[in-house]
Each structure stands twice: as C-alpha cells, then as structure tokens.
Tab-separated table of C-alpha atoms in Angstrom:
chain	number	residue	atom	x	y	z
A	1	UNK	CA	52.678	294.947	98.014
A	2	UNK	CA	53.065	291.750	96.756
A	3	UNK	CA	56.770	292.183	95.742
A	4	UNK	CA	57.136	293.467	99.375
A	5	UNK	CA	55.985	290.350	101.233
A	6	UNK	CA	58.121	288.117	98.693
A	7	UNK	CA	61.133	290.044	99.436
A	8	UNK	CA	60.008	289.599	103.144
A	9	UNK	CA	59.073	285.759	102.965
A	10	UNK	CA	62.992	285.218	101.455
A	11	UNK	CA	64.557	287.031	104.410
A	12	UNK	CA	62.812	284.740	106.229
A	13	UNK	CA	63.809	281.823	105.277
A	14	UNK	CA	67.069	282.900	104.623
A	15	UNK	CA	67.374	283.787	108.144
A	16	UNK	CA	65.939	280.135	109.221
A	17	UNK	CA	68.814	278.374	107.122
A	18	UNK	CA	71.138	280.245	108.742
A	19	UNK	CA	70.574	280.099	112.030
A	20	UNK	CA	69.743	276.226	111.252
A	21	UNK	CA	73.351	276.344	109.876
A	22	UNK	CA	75.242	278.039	112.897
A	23	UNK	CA	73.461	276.110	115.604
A	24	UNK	CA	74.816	273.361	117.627
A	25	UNK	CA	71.836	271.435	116.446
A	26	UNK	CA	72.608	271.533	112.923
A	27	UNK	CA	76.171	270.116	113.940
A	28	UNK	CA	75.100	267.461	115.728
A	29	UNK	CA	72.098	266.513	112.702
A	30	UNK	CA	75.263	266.346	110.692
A	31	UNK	CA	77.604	263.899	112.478
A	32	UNK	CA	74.418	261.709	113.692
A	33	UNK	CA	73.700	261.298	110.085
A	34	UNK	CA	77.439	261.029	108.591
A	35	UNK	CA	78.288	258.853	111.265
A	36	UNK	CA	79.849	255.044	110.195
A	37	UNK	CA	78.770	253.577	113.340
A	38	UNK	CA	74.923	254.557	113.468
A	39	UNK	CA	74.658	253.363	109.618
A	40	UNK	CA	76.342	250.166	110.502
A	41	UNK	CA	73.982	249.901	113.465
A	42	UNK	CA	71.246	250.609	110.611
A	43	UNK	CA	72.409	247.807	108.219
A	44	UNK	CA	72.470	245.443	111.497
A	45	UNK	CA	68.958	246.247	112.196
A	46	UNK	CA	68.274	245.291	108.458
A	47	UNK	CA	69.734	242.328	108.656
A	48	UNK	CA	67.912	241.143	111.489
A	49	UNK	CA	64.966	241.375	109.928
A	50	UNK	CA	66.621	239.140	107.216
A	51	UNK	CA	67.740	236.878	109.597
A	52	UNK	CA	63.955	236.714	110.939
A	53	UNK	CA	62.739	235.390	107.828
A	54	UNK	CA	65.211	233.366	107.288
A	55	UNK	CA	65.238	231.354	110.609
A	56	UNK	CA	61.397	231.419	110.065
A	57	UNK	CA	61.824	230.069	106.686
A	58	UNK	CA	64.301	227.159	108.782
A	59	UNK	CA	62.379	226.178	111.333
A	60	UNK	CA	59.027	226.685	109.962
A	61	UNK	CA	58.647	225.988	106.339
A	62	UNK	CA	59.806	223.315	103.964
A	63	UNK	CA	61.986	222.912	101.831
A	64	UNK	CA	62.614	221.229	98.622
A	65	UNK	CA	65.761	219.343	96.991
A	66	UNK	CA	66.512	217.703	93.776
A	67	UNK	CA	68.278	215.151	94.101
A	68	UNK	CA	70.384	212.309	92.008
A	69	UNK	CA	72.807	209.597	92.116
A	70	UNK	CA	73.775	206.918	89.112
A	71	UNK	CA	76.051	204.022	90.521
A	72	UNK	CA	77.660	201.843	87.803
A	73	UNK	CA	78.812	198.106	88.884
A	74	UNK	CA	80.503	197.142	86.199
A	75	UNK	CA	81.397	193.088	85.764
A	76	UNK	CA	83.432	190.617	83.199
A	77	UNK	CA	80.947	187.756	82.755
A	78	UNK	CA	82.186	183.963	81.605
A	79	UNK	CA	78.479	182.555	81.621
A	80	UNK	CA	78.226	180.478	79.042
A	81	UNK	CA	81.148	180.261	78.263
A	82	UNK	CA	81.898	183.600	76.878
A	83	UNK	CA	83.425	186.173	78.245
A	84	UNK	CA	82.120	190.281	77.768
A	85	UNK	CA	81.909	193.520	80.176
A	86	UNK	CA	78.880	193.715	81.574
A	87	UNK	CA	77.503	197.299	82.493
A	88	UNK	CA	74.317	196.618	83.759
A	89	UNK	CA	74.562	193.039	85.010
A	90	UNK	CA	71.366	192.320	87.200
A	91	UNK	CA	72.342	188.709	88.040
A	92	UNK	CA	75.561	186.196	86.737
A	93	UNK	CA	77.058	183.287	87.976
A	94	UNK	CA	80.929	183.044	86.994
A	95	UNK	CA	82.289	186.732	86.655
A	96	UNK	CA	84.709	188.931	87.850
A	97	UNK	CA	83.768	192.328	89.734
A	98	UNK	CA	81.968	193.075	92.836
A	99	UNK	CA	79.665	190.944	94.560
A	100	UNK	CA	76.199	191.456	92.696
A	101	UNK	CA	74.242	190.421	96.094
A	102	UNK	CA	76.236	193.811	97.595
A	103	UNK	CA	76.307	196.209	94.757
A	104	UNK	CA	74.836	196.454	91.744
A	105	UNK	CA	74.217	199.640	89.254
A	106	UNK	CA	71.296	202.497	90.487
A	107	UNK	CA	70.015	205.343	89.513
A	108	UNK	CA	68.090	207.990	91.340
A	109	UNK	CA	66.707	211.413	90.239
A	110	UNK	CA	63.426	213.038	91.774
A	111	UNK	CA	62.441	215.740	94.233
A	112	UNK	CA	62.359	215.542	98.254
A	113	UNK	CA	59.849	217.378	100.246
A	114	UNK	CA	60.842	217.903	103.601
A	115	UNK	CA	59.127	219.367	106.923
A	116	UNK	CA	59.884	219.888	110.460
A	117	UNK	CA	57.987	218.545	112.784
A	118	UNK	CA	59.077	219.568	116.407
A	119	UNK	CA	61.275	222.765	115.456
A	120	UNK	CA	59.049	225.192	117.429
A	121	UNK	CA	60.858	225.062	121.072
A	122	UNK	CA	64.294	225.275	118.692
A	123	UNK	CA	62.678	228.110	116.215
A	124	UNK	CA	61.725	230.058	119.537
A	125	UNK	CA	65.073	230.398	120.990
A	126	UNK	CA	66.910	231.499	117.770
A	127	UNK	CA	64.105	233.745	117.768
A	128	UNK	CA	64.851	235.195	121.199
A	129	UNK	CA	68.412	235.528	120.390
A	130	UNK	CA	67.599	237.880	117.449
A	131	UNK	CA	64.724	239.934	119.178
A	132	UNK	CA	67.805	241.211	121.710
A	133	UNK	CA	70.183	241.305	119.415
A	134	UNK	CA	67.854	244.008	118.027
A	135	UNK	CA	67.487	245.804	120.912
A	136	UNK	CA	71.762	245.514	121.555
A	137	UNK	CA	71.448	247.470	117.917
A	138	UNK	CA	69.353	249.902	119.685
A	139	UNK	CA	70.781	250.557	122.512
A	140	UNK	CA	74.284	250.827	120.931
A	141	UNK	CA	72.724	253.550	118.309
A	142	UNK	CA	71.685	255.711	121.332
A	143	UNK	CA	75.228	255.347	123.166
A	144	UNK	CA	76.965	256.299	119.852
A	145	UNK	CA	74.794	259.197	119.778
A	146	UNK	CA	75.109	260.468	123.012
A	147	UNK	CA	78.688	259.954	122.625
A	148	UNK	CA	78.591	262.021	119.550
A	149	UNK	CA	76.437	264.521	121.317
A	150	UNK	CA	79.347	264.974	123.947
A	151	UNK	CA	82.103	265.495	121.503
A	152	UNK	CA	80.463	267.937	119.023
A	153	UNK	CA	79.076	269.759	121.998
A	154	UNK	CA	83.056	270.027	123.319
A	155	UNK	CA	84.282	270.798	120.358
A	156	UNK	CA	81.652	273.217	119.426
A	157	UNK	CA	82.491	275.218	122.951
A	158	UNK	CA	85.936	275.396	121.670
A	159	UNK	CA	85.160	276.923	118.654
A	160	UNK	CA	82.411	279.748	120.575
A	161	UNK	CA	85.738	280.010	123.289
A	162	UNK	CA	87.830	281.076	120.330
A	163	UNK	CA	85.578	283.357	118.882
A	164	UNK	CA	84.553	285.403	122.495
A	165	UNK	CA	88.653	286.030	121.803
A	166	UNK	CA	88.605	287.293	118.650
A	167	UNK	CA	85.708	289.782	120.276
A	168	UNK	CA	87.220	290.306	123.122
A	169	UNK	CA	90.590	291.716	121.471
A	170	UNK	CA	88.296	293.541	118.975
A	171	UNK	CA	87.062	295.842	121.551
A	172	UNK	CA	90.167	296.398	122.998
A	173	UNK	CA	91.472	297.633	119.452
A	174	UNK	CA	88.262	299.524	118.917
A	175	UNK	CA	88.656	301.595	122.715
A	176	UNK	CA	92.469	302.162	121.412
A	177	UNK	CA	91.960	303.599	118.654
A	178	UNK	CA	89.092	306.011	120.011
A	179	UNK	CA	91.682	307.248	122.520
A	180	UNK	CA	94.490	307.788	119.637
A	181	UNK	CA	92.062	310.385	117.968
A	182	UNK	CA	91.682	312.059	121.103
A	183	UNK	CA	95.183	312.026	121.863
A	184	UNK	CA	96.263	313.513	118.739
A	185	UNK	CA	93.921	315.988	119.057
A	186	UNK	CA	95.887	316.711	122.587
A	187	UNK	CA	99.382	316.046	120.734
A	188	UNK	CA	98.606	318.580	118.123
A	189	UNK	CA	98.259	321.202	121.448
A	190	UNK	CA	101.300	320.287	123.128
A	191	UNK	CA	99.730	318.340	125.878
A	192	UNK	CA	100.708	314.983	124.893
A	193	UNK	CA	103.542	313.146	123.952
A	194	UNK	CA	104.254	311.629	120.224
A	195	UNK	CA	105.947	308.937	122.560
A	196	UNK	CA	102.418	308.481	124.245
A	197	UNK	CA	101.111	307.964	120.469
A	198	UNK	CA	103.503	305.023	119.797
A	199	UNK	CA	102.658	303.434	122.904
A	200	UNK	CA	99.282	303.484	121.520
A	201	UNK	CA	100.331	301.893	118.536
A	202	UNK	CA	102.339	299.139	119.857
A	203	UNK	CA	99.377	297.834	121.992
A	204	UNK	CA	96.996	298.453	119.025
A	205	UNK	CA	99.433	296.192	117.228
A	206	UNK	CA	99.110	293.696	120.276
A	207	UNK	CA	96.119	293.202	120.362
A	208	UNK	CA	95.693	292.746	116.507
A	209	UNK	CA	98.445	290.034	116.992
A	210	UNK	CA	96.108	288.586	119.682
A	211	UNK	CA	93.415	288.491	117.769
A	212	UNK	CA	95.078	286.773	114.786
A	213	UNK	CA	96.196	284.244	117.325
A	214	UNK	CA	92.752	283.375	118.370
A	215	UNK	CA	91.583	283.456	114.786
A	216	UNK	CA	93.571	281.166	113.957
A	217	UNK	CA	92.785	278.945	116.761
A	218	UNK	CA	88.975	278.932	115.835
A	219	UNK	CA	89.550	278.157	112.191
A	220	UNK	CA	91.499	275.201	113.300
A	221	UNK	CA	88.541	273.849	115.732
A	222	UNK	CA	85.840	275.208	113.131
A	223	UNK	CA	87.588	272.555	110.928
A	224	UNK	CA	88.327	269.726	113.099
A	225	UNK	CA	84.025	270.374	114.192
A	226	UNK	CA	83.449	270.018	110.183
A	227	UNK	CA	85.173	267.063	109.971
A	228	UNK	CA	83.639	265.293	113.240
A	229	UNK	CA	80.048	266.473	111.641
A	230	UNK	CA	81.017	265.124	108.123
A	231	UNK	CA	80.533	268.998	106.597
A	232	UNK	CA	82.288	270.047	103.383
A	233	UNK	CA	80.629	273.268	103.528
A	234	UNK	CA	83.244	276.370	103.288
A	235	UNK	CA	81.172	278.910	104.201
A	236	UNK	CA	81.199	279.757	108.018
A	237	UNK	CA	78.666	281.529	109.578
A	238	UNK	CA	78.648	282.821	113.046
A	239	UNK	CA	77.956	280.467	115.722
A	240	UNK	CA	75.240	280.778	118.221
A	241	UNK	CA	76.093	280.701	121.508
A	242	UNK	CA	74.522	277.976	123.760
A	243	UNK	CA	74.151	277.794	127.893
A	244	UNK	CA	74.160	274.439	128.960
A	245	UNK	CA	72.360	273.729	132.470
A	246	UNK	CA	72.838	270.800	134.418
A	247	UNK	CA	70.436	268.035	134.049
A	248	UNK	CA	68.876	265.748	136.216
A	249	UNK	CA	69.667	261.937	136.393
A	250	UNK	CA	67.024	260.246	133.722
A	251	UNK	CA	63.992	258.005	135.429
A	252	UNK	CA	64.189	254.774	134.238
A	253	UNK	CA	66.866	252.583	132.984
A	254	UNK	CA	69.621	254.179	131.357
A	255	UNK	CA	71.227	253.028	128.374
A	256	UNK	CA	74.618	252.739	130.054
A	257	UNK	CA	72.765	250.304	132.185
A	258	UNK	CA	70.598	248.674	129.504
A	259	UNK	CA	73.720	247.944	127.680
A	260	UNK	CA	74.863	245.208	130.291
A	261	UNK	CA	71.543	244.207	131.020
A	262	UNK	CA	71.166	243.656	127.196
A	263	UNK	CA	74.244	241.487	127.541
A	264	UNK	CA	73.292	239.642	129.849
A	265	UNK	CA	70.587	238.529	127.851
A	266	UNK	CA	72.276	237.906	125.145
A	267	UNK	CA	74.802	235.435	126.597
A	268	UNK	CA	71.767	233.413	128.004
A	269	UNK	CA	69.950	233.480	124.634
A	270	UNK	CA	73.477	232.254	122.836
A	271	UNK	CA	73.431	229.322	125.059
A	272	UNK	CA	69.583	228.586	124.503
A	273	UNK	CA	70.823	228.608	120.718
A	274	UNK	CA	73.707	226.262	122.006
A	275	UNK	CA	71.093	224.014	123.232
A	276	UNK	CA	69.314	223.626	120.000
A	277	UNK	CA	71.751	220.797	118.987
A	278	UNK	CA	70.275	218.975	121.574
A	279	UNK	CA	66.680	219.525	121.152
A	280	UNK	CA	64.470	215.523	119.150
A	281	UNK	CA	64.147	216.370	115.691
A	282	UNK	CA	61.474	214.544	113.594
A	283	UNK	CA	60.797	215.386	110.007
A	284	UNK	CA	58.215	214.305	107.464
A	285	UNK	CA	59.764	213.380	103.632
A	286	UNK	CA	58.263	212.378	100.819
A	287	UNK	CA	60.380	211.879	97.713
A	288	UNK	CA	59.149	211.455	93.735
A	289	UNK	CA	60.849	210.600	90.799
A	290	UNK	CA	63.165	207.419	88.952
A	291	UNK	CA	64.968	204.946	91.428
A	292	UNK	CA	65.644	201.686	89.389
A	293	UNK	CA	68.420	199.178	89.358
A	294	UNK	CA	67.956	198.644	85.554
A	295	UNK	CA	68.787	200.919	83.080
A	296	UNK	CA	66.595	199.193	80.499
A	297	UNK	CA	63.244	199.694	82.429
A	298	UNK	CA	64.090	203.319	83.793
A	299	UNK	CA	60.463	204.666	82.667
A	300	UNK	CA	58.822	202.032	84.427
A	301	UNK	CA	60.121	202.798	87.721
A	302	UNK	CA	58.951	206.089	88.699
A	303	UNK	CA	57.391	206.250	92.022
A	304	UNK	CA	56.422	208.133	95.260
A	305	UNK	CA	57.665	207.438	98.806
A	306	UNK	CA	57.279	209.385	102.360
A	307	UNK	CA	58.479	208.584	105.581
A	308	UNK	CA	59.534	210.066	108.924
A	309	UNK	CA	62.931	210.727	110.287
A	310	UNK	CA	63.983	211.128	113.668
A	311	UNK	CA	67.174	212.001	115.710
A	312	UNK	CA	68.269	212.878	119.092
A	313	UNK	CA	71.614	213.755	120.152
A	314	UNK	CA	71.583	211.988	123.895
A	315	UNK	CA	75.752	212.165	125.271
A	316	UNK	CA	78.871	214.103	123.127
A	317	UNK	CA	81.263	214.094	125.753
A	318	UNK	CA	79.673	216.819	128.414
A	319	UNK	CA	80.038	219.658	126.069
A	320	UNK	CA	76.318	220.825	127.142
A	321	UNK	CA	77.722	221.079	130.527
A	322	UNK	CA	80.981	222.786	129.578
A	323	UNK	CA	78.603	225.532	127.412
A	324	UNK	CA	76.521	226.307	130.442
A	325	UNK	CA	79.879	226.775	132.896
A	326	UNK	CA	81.399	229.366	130.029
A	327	UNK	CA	77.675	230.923	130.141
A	328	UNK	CA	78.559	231.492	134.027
A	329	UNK	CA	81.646	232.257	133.522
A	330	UNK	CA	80.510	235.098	131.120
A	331	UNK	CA	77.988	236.776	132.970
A	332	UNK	CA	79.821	237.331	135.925
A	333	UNK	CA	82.388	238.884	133.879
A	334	UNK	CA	79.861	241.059	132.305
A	335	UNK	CA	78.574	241.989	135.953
A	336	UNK	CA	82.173	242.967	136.926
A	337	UNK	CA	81.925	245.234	134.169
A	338	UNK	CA	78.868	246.810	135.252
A	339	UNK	CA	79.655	247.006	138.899
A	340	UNK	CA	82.879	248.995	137.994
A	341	UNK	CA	81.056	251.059	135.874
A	342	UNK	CA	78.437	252.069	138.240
A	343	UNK	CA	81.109	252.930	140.544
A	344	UNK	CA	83.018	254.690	138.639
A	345	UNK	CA	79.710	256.841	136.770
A	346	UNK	CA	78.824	257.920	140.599
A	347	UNK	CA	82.756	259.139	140.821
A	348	UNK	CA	82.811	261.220	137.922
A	349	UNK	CA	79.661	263.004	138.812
A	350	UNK	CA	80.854	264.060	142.100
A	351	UNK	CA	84.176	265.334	140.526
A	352	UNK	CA	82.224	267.498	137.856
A	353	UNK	CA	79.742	268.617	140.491
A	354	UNK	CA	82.195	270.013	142.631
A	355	UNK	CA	84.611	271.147	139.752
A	356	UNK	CA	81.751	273.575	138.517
A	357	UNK	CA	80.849	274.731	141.784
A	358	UNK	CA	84.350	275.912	142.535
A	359	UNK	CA	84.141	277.144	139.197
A	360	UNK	CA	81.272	279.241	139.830
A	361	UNK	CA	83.030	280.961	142.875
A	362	UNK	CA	86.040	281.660	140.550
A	363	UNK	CA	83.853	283.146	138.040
A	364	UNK	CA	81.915	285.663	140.114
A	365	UNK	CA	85.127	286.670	141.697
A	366	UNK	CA	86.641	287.315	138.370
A	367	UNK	CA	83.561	289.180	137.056
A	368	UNK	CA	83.563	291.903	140.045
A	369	UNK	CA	87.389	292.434	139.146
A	370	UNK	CA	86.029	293.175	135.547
A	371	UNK	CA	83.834	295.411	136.693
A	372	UNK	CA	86.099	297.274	139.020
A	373	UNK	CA	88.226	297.495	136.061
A	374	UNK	CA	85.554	299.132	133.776
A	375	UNK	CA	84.964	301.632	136.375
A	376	UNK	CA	88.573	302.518	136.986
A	377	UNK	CA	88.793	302.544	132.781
A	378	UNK	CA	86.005	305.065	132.776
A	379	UNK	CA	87.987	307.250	135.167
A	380	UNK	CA	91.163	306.858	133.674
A	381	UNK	CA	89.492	307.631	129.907
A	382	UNK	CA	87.778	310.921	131.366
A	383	UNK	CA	91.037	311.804	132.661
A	384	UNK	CA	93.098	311.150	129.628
A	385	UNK	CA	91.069	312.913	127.714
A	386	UNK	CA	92.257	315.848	129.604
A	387	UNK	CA	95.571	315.300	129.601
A	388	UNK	CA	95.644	314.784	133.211
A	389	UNK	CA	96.409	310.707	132.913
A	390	UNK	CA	99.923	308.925	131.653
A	391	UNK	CA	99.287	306.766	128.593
A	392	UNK	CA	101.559	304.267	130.200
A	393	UNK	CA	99.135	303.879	133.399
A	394	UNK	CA	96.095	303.483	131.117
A	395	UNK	CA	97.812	300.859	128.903
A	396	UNK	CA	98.782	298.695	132.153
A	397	UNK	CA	95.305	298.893	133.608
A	398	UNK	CA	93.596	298.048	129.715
A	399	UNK	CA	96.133	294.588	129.709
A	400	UNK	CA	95.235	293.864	133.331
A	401	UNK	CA	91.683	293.937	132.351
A	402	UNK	CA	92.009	291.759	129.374
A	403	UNK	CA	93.556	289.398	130.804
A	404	UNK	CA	91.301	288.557	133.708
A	405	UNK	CA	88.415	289.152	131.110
A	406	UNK	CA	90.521	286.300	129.068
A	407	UNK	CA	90.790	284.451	132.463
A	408	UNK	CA	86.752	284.917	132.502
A	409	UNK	CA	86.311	283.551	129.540
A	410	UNK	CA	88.389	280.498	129.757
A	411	UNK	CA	86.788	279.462	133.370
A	412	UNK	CA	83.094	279.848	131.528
A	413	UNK	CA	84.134	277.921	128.731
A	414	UNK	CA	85.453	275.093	131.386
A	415	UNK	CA	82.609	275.134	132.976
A	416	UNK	CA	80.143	274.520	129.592
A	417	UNK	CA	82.870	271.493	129.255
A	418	UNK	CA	82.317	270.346	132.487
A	419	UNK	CA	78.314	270.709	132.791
A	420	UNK	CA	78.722	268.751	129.231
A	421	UNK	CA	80.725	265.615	130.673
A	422	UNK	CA	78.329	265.943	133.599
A	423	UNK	CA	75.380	265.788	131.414
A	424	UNK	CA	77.041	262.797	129.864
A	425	UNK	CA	77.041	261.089	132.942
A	426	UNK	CA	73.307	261.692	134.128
A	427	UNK	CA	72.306	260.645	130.932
C-alpha cells in the first residue's frame, strides 16, 4: 500500500512539473526573471535606497574632516650685522624675503565638526526627487513586463500554430493509410487499380513532406521562445494550448498613463533640486587641534574654536529663470507625448476590435466548410470502400479540406495575436 501511494505521489508531481514546464506561464516566469531590464530596474531600486541614506546623511548629519596646512616664510636676516636664513623668523628688521607683517610661517592640524543648520527645505526636495524616481523604477518594471507578456504570448501562439500543423497533417496521413489497407484488400480482387495505390502513396508522401515543413517551423519558434525566456533546457514538452479572451479596459490609472504622469513629476522635482543652489545655508563648526605661528611653541598652542557660517547665492546671471523656462519647455513636450499616445492607444483598439470581429465571421464560415467536408469524406470513404468511388476524386476533396482546415487554423491563430495586442492596449 504504501509503495502504491509513493509511486502515486511521484506521478503527481511529475505531472505538476510538466505541465508547469509546457505552460505559457512557465515561459513568461522565465523571461520576467532572465530579463536585463527588470534586474537593472532592481539594482535602480537598490540604489535609491542608497541614495536615501546618503542625501540623509548630507543634509542631515555631520560630518567630520581632518584637516592641515604648514606654510614656511622663509627670510635672509642682516640684524646685527650678520647675515643667516631664517626659517621661522617671527619678527626682523633688515632682511630679505616677504613682508613679515603679510606672511609669516603656520601650521595647522586638528579636526572640524561641521552641521547644517537650515538644510531641511533643501533635504526635502532631493528627497522628493528620489521618492518618484522610485516609483519611475516601478512603473517602468511593470511596462517591461507587460511588454514581455505580449511578446512571449506571440511567440508562444506561433509555436501552438505550428504544432496544430504538424497534427493536422498527421491525421491526414493516418486516414490515408487506413484507406490503402482497404484498397489493397480491393486491389488484390481486381476492383482497384495499382495506379489508385500510388496515388495513395504520393499524397501520403505529401503530407509527410508537410508535416516536416511545419516541424521544422515550430522547432525554429520553440527556439527563438527559449531564447526570449532565457531557457537552456533541451527537452521540449508539449505545449498547452491557451484561449485568450478579450479584456476589459483596467479602472484606474494605467501604467501607460502613469508613465507620463511620473514624468511630469519628475521634471518639476529636478528643478526643485535646481533650486537648492539657491536656498541660505548656515552651518555650525567647531574646529580642535595645533594652529601656531611658531614652530618652537607648537605644544603650547592647541586649542578649540566654533563659529557659524553663512551664505546665500542672491543674482548669477538669471540662470534660475532660464531653469524654470526649460522646466516649461519640458513638460509640454512630455504632454505632446502623452496626447499622441492617447490618441493613438484609442486607434489601435478600434483596429483590433474590428480586425477580430471580421475574423470571427471568417472563422465560422470556414468551420461549416470543414464540416461539409467531413460529411462529404464520410460518403466518399463508405463508397470507396466499395469500390464504387475514384481514388483521384477522394484525394482532391481530402487536399480541399486541408487546406481550408489550414486556412482555419491560421485565421484562429490571428485572432489569439490580435486579442493579444488588444489586451496590450486595454492594459
């Protein structure tokens, strides 16, 4: 019993992984998760939150710098009436060398503490900026997967298309060569012809050279699907087949819209950035460590200091004003953009509407001429199996049949296309 239900538990899941394997799901998993773009998208989103701490870290906390600077004023001194080189003169009264009351030697070496006072107005819009740059990350990670969504789904079609073809030419071979038993069964009574036999034959051999044709056909899209999805698998399994309805416009905003919404934003927030330059800045210092004059009484002249520093940018020839007219400039490019895109979303979804409707009509049309077929087949079969029936008439009416069930075929396959781009659209 217990062997029983193990053996039944791996079916199971062997089954699952399959169909997992074959469906368009697992395709699309595949190329969502091998796809460049959405792990760029990912590593943008990472870095914003870098970014984040860093500005935070900017505008926020303080910082701390060591610091140092040793100035040497050398000087050739004739006081006293010798002469010598000075390195450290602190005062003289007949030399040669720079002008001790304007430079003389220093050294410096300590630690600054500073702090921003008034960075929160300037910390904010940076901030801003970022927040929609994240959601521009967003939003561009579900447009690359939609657009993902519509190619795999196309190509995926392509591949099911193919293999209806291989099928289809299958069952024609298989209905051949149930009649070539039966007719040499006749032949070997004298009621058929051997010539009857070959023509048989040659439309077995057809129909194999059909199929081949459409094999090949799938293994080429099976491959160019792997390589969309990122798959190195070599083992193909059956696909399943999928009916794709038409779907409803989405409530709410939709990302095609968001995007230039999002854009929008964006340009605003870059010149709010812009604008930082222009924001009063006022930080608090305070400095420790050796500033001296002398060399000789460096120990002696360690010390603290703090102070405030303040700055405001006030005129830079009008380039606030010139910012703020490219800002203007900008979004009403971006709302060209949009307005042609909403016009030309609406356009596209009244050509695939009424593409698949006249689809529709050419689809039920076809199917009655199938069936029509199938019933004249039947008749024809019943008769041939009597002898009564030229091979030659049954072969004709077999091709006409494939090749509106071909016809068929195609027009269905169109039509999952189209309901896809139409999908893509609503979206």
């Amino acid at each position: 019993m217990l062997k029983r239900l193990i053996i039944i538990i791996i079916y199971t899941v062997t089954c699952v992984i399959i169909k997992a394997q074959t469906s368009i799901e697992y395709y699309l998993s595949h190329a969502v998760d091998n796809s460049p773009q959405i792990k760029q998208l990912l590593n943008e989103k990472e870095i914003h939150t870098l970014e984040a701490e860093r500005l935070r870290a900017v505008y926020k906390g303080a910082n701390i710098s060591l610091n140092g600077n040793l100035l040497i004023v050398p000087i050739i001194s004739q006081d006293n009436g010798k002469t010598k080189l000075d390195w450290n003169a602190q005062s003289a009264d007949r030399y040669y060398g720079y002008d001790l009351g304007q430079a003389n030697s220093n050294l410096f070496l300590g630690a600054t503490w500073t702090k921003p006072l008034l960075s929160n107005s300037s910390y904010n819009a940076e901030k801003e900026r970022l927040d929609i740059e994240k959601s521009m990350s967003d939003n561009s990670m579900k447009l690359n997967i939609h657009d993902i969504k519509k190619v795999v789904t196309d190509q995926y079609i392509l591949c099911l298309m193919d293999n209806n073809q291989m099928k289809l030419a299958e069952n024609i071979i298989e209905s051949l060569k149930a009649q070539y038993i039966i007719m040499c069964k006749l032949a070997a009574n004298g009621l058929v012809k051997n010539s009857d036999l070959q023509m048989l034959n040659i439309e077995c051999s057809n129909n194999e050279y059909i199929k081949e044709g459409a094999m090949q056909s799938y293994h080429l899209h099976r491959a160019e699907l792997d390589i969309m999805c990122g798959i190195s698998d070599s083992t193909h399994n059956d696909l399943e087949d999928i009916h794709l309805t038409p779907e409803i416009e989405a409530n709410g905003i939709s990302p095609f819209i968001e995007k230039y919404r999002l854009d929008s934003l964006h340009t605003v927030s870059v010149l709010k950035s812009g604008m930082i330059k222009y924001h009063p800045k006022l930080n608090l210092y305070v400095d420790g460590g050796v500033n001296t004059a002398n060399f000789n009484n460096t120990y002696r002249r360690m010390g603290v200091s703090a102070g405030v520093s303040f700055s405001w940018l006030l005129f830079d020839g009008r380039q606030k004003r010139n910012l703020q007219r490219q800002t203007d400039v900008e979004l009403r490019t971006i709302k060209d953009y949009q307005d042609r895109f909403m016009a030309d979303r609406i356009r596209n979804r009244n050509k695939y509407i009424q593409q698949i409707k006249d689809m529709d009509i050419q689809d039920v049309k076809l199917k009655k001429q199938i069936a029509d077929y199938d019933t004249l087949i039947d008749n024809y079969t019943s008769q041939l199996k009597h002898g009564e029936l030229s091979v030659i008439n049954y072969v004709t009416v077999l091709r006409n049949r494939m090749q509106v069930a071909q016809e068929e075929m195609t027009i269905s396959a169109n039509r999952e296309l189209l309901i896809n781009a139409l999908n893509y659209w609503n979206w």
